[in-house]
Coordinates of C-alpha atoms and ligand atoms in Angstrom, one line a residue:
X1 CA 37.6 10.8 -27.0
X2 CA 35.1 12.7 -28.2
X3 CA 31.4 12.1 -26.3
X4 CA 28.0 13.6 -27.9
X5 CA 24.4 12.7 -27.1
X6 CA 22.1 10.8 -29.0
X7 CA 18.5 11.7 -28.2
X8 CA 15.3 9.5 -29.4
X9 CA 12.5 11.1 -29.5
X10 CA 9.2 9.8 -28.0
X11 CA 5.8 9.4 -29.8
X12 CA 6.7 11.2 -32.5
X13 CA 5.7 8.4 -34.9
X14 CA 2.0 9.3 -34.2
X15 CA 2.5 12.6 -35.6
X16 CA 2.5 11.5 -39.1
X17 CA 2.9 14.4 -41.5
X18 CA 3.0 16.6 -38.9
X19 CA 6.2 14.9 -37.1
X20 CA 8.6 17.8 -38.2
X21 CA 6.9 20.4 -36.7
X22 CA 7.3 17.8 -33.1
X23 CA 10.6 17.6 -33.7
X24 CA 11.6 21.3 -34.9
X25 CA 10.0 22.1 -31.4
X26 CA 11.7 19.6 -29.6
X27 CA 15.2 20.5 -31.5
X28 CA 14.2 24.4 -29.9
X29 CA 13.4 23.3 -26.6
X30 CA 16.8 21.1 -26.6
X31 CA 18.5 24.5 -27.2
X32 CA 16.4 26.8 -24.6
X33 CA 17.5 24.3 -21.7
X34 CA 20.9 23.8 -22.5
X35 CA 21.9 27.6 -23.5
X36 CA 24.4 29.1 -21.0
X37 CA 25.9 25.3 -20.5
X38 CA 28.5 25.8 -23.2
X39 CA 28.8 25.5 -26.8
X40 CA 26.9 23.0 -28.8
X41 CA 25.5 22.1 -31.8
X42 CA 21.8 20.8 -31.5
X43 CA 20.9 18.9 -35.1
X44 CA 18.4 16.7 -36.7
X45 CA 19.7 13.4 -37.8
X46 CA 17.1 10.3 -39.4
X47 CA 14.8 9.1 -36.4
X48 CA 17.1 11.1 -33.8
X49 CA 18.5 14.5 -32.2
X50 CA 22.3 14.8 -31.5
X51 CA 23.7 17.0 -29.6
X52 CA 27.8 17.6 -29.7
X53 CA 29.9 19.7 -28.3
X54 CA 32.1 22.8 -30.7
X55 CA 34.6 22.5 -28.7
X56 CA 35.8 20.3 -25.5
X57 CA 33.0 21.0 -23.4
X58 CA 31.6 18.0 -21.0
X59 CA 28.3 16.6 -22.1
X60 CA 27.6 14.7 -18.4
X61 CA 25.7 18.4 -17.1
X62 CA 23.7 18.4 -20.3
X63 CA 22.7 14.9 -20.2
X64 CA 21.5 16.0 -16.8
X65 CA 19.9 18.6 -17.8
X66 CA 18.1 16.6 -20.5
X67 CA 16.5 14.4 -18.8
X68 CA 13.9 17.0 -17.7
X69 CA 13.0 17.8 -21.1
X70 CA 9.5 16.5 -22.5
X71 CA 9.5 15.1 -25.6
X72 CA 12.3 13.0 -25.4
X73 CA 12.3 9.2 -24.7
X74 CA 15.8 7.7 -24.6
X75 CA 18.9 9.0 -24.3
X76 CA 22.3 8.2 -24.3
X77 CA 25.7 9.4 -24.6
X78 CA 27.4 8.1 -27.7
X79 CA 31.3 8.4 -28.8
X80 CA 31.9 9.8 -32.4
X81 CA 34.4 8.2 -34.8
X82 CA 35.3 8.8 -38.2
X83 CA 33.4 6.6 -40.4
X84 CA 36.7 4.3 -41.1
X85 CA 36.8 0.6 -40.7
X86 CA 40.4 0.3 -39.0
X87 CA 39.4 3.0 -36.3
X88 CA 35.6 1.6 -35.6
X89 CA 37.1 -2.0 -35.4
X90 CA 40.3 -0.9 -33.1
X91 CA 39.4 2.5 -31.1
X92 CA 36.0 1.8 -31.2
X93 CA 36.4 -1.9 -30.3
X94 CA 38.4 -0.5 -27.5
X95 CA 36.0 1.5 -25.9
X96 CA 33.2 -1.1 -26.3
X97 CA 35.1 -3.2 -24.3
X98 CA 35.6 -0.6 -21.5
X99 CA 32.1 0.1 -21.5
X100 CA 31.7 -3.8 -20.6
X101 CA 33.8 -3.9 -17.8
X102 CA 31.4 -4.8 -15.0
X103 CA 29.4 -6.9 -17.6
X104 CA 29.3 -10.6 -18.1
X105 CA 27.6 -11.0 -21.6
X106 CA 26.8 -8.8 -24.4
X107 CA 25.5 -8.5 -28.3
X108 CA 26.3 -5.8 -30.5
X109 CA 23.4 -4.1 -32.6
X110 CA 24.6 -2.1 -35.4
X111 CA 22.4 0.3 -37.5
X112 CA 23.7 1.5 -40.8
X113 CA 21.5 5.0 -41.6
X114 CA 24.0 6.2 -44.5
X115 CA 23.9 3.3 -47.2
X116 CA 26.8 4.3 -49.1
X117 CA 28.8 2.4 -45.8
X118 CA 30.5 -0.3 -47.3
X119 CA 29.4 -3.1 -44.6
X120 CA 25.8 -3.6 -43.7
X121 CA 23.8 -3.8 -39.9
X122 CA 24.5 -7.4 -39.4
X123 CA 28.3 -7.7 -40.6
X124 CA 29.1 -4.6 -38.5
X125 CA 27.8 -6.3 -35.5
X126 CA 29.7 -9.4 -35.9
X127 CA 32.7 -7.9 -36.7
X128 CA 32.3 -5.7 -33.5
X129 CA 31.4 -8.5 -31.7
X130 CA 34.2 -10.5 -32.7
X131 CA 37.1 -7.6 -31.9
X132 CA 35.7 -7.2 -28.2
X133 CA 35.4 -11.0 -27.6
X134 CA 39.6 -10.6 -29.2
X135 CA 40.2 -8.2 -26.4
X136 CA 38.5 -9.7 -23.3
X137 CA 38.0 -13.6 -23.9
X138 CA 35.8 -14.0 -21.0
X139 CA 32.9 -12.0 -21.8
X140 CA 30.6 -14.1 -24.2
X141 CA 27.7 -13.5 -26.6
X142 CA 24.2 -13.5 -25.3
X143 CA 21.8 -12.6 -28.4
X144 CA 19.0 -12.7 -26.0
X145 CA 19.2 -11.4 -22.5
X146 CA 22.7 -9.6 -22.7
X147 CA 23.8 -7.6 -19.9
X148 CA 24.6 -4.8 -22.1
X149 CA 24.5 -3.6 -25.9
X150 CA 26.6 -2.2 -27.6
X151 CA 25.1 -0.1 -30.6
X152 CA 26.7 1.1 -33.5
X153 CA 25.1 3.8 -35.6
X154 CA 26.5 4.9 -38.9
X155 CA 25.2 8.3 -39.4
X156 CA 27.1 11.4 -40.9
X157 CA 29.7 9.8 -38.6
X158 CA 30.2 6.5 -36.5
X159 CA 28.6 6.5 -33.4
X160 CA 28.9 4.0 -30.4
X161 CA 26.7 3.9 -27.4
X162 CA 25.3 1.7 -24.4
X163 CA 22.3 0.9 -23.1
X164 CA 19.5 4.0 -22.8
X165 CA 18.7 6.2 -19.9
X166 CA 14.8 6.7 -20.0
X167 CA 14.4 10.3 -20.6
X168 CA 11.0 12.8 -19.2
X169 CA 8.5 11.2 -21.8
X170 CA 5.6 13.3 -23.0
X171 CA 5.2 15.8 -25.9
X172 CA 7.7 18.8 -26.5
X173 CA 6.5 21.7 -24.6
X174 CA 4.2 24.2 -26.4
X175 CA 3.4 21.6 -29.0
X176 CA -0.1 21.5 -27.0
X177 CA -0.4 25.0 -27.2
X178 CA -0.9 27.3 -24.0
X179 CA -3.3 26.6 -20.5
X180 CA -3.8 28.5 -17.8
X181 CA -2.7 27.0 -14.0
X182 CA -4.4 27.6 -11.3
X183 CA -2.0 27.1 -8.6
X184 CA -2.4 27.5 -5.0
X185 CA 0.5 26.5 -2.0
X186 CA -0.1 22.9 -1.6
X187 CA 0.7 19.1 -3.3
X188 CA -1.9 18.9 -6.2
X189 CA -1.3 21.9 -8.6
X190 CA 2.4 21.9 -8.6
X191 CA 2.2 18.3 -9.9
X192 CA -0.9 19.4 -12.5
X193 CA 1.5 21.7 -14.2
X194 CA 4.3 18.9 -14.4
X195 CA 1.3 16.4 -15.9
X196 CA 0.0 18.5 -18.2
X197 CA 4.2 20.4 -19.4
X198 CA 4.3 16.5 -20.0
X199 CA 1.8 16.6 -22.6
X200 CA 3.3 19.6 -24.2
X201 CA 1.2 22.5 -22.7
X202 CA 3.2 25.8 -22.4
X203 CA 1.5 27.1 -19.1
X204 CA 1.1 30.6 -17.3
X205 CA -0.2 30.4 -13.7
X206 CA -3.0 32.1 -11.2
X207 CA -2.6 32.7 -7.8
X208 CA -5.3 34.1 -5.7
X209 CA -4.0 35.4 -2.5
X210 CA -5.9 37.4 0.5
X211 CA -3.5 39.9 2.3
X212 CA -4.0 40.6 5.1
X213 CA -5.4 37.1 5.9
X214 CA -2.8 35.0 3.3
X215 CA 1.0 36.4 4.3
X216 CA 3.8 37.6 2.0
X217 CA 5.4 34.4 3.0
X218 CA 2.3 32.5 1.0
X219 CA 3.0 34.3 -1.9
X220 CA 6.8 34.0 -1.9
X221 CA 6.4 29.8 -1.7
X222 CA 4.1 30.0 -4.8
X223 CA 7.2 32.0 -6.7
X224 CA 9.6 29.4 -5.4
X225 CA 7.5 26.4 -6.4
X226 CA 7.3 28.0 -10.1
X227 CA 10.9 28.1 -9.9
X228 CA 11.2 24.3 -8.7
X229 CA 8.6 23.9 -11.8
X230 CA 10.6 26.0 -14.0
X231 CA 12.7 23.3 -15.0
X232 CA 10.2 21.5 -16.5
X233 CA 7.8 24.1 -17.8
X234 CA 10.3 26.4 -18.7
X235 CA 9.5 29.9 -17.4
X236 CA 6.4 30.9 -16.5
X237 CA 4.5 34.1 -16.1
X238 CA 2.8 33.8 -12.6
X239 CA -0.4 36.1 -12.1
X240 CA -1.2 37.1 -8.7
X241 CA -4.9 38.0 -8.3
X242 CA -6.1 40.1 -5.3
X243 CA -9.1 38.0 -3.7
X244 CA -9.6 39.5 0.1
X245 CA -13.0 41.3 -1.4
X246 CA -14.7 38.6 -3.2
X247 CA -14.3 36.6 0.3
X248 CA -15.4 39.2 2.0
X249 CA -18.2 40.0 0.2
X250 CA -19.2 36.3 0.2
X251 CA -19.0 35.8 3.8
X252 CA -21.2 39.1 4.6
X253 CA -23.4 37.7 2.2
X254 CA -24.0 34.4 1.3
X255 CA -24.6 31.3 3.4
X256 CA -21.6 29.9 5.2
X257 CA -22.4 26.6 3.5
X258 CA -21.5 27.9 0.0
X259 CA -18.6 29.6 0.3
X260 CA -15.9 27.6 -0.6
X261 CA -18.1 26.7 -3.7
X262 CA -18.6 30.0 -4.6
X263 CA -15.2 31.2 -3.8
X264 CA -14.3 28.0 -6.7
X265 CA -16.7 29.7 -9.1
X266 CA -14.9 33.1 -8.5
X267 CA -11.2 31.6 -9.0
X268 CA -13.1 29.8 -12.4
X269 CA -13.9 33.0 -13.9
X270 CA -11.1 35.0 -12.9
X271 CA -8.3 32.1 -14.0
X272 CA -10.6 32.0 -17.4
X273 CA -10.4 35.6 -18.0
X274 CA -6.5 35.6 -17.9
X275 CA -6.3 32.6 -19.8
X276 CA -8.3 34.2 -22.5
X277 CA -6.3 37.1 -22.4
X278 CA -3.3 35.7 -22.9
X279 CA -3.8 33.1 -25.8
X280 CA -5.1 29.6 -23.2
X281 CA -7.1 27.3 -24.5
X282 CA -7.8 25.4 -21.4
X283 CA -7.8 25.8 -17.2
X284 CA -5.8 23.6 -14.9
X285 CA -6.8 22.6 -11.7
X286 CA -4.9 20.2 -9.1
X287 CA -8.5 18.4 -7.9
X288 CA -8.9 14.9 -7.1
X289 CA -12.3 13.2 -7.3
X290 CA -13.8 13.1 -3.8
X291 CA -10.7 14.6 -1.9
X292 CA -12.2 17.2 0.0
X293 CA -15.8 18.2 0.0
X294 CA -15.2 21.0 -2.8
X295 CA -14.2 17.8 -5.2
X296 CA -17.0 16.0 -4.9
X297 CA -19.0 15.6 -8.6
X298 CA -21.4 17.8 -7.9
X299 CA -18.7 20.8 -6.7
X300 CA -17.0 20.1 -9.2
X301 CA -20.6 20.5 -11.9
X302 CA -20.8 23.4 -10.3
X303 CA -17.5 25.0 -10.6
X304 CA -17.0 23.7 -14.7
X305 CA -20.3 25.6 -15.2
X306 CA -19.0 29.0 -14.8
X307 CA -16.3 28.3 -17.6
X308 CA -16.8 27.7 -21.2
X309 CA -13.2 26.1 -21.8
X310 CA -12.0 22.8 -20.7
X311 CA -11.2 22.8 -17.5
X312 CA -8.2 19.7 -17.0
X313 CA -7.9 17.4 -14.0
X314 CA -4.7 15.3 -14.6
X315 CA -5.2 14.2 -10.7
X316 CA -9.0 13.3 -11.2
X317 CA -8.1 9.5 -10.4
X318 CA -5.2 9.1 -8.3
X319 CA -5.0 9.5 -4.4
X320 CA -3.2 11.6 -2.5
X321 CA 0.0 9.2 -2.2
X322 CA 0.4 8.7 -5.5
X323 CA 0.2 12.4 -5.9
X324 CA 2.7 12.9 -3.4
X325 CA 5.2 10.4 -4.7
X326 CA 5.0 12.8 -8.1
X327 CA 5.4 15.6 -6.0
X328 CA 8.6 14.4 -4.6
X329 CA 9.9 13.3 -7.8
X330 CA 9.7 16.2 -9.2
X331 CA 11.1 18.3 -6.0
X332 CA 7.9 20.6 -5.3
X333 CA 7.2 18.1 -2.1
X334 CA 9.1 19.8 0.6
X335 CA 7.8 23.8 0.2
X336 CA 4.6 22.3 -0.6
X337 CA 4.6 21.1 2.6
X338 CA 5.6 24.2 4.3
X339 CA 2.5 25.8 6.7
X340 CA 1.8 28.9 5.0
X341 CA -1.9 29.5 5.3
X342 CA -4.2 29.5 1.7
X343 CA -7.0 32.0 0.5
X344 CA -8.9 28.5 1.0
X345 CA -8.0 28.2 4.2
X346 CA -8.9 31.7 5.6
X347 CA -13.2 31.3 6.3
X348 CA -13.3 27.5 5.9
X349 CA -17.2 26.7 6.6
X350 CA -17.5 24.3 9.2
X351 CA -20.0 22.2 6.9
X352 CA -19.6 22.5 4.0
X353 CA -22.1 21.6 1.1
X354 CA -21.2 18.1 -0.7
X355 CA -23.9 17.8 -2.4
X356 CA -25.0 21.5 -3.6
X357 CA -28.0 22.2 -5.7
X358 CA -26.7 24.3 -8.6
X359 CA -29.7 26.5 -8.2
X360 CA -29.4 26.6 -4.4
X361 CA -25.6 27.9 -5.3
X362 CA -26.5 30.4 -7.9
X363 CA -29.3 32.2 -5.8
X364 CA -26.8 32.6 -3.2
X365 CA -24.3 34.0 -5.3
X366 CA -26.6 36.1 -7.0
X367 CA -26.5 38.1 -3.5
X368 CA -23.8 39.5 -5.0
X369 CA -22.8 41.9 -7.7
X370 CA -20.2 39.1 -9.6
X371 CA -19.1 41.5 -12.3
X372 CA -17.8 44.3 -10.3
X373 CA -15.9 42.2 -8.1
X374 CA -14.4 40.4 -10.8
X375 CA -13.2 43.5 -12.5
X376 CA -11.9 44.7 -9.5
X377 CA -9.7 42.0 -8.9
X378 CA -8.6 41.9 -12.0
X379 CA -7.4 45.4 -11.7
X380 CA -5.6 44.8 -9.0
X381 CA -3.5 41.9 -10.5
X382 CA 0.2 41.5 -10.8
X383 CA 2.3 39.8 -13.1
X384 CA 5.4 38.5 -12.3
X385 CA 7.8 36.3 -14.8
X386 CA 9.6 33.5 -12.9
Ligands
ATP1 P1 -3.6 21.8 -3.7 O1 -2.8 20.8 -3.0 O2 -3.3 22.0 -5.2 O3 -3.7 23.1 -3.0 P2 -6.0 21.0 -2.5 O4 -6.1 19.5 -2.4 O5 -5.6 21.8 -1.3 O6 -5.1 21.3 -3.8 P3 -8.2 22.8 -2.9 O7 -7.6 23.7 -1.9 O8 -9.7 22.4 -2.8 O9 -7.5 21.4 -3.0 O10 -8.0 23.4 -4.3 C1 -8.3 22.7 -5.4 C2 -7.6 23.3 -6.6 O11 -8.0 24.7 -6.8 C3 -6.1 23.4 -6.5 O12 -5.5 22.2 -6.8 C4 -5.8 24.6 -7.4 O13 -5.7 24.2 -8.7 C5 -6.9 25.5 -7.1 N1 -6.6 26.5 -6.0 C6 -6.9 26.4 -4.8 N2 -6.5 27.4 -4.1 C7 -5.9 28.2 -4.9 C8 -5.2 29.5 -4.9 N3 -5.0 30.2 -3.7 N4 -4.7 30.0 -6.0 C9 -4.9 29.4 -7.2 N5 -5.5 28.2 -7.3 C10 -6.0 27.6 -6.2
MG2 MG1 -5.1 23.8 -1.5

């Protein structure tokens, strides 16, 4: 029998005039992630996206694959009939009734989408309902709190389907525009990036690593949790920015107490500078209000003053469990976890300043010559596409 999958998209319906250009996207992004997995047809159908196969090709690895896609909100594999009476009513009666093997009650919703059908929503359903109760005599009819439903769609052809699988929620990626991650070795970022793909943000990523202090090793977990992120951001370029001078200059110069919030200023400019450059409207960071002392609300005043862009925080208000349990849905958890040492980690003060004076902070970093370094770094930047 032949199986497609009927995909609903999610929050669409806000988009008002502007829902095509949502769903074209989506429709695109549908295609990216399932290219390579065999040959299908990806078209636009009424309120929904289907997705069949050319040929005999197995839909279960694409549903898979599908799930991780923003912009979806349901989906669910249906099974495609000719729009014929005898055939809905016997085949498809058939299968409805395999579909409710383990089940003990049922209701059948029908919807009709191509008028010309000759029987409407609510006689399709009864009929339905009335074949599979014909076949297995002791499910019965719950209206209310069924077990299971079986739909029937009428569409360019007759589709039935069960219950939906949830799908990844969010906004179809890109339909946000670009931002700019920064994203270091640990929990947070890696589950920023998935927060704010899930709002439809196409994202590139900075990485500031210290050689010799920060080890190849560092550097190669970054590239693997891009790759872990990958399936939900799609590929992303990944710019590594040379940052062993601007620490060094800070620690010969400034006061031990302000490093790590002038090392944040550094990373602000720098990861706003590449966003610029390559089409960002807006930095992401993996802070948490009052998680370490570099989060605290005036660190964090005195980082978003060096930027002119938003800067976005989707961890701002939860804790670090909550962020965890993300990070382990989404599969980043483990290498996060692994011990490689960060450019934050290499001259940690011992106490640092929670509560920093902005002008206390800018007279110390005024020690140094900002611009110079900056430009240097940036020279010395690579680009890698994961
Ligand atoms: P994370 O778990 O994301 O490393 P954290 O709790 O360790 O966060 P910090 O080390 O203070 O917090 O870093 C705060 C944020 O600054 C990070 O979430 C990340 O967005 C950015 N950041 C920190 N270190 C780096 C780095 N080496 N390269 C790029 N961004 C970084
Ligand atoms: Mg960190």
């Amino acid at each position: 029998m032949k199986k497609m999958i009927l995909i609903k998209p999610g929050e669409l319906y806000l988009k008002g005039k502007n829902r095509y250009i949502f769903e074209n996207r989506l429709s695109d992004n549908i295609k990216k992630a399932i290219s390579g997995m065999g040959d299908f047809e990806v078209k636009k159908s009424q309120s929904a996206i289907t997705v069949i196969p050319r040929g005999q090709e197995d839909t279960d690895p694409v549903f898979q694959r599908l799930q991780k896609v923003f912009g979806i909100a349901r989906l669910s594999t249906a099974y495609i009939f000719p729009k014929d009476l005898d055939v809905i009513f016997s085949e498809g009666a058939d299968l409805a009734v395999s579909l409710l093997q383990n089940e003990k009650t049922f209701k059948v919703e029908s919807k009709r989408s191509d008028k010309k059908f000759k029987l409407k929503s609510p006689e399709i359903s009864k009929l339905m309902g009335a074949e599979i109760l014909k076949r297995n005599g002791k499910l019965k009819v719950d209206v209310n709190n069924p077990d299971r439903t079986i739909f029937v769609e009428i569409r360019d052809s007759a589709f039935i389907h069960t219950n939906q699988t949830k799908g990844a929620g969010g906004l179809p990626l890109g339909s946000s525009g670009k931002g700019t991650l920064l994203l270091s070795g640990g929990i947070d970022s890696p589950v920023s990036a998935y927060l704010m793909a899930k709002r439809g943000l196409k994202l590139n990523a900075v990485h500031f690593t210290s050689p010799p202090f920060t080890s190849p090793a560092a550097e190669d977990k970054v590239k693997r949790l891009v790759e872990k992120l990958n399936v939900f951001t799609g590929s992303m370029d990944l710019y590594l920015v040379y940052f062993t001078e601007i620490q060094q200059a800070i620690r010969e110069k400034c006061k031990e107490e302000y490093f790590t919030l002038i090392m944040r200023r550094f990373m602000m400019r720098i990861a706003e500078n590449i966003a610029f450059k390559t089409g960002s409207k807006a930095l992401i960071t993996g802070e948490s209000l009052g998680q370490v002392a570099s989060q605290t609300l005036p660190a964090l005043n005195s980082t978003d003053s060096v930027a002119t862009m938003s800067i976005l925080r989707p961890l701002i208000g939860l804790d670090k469990f909550e962020i965890s349990e993300i990070s382990q849905k989404i599969d980043t958890y483990d290498i996060s976890c692994e011990p490689y040492e960060d450019c934050c980690t290499v001259f940690t003060p011992t106490h640092p300043k929670i509560n920093p004076k902005m002008e206390d902070v800018i007279r110390e970093e005024q020690k140094l010559d900002i611009d110079e370094l900056i430009s240097k770094a940036l020279e010395k930047t690579r680009k890698e596409i994961i």
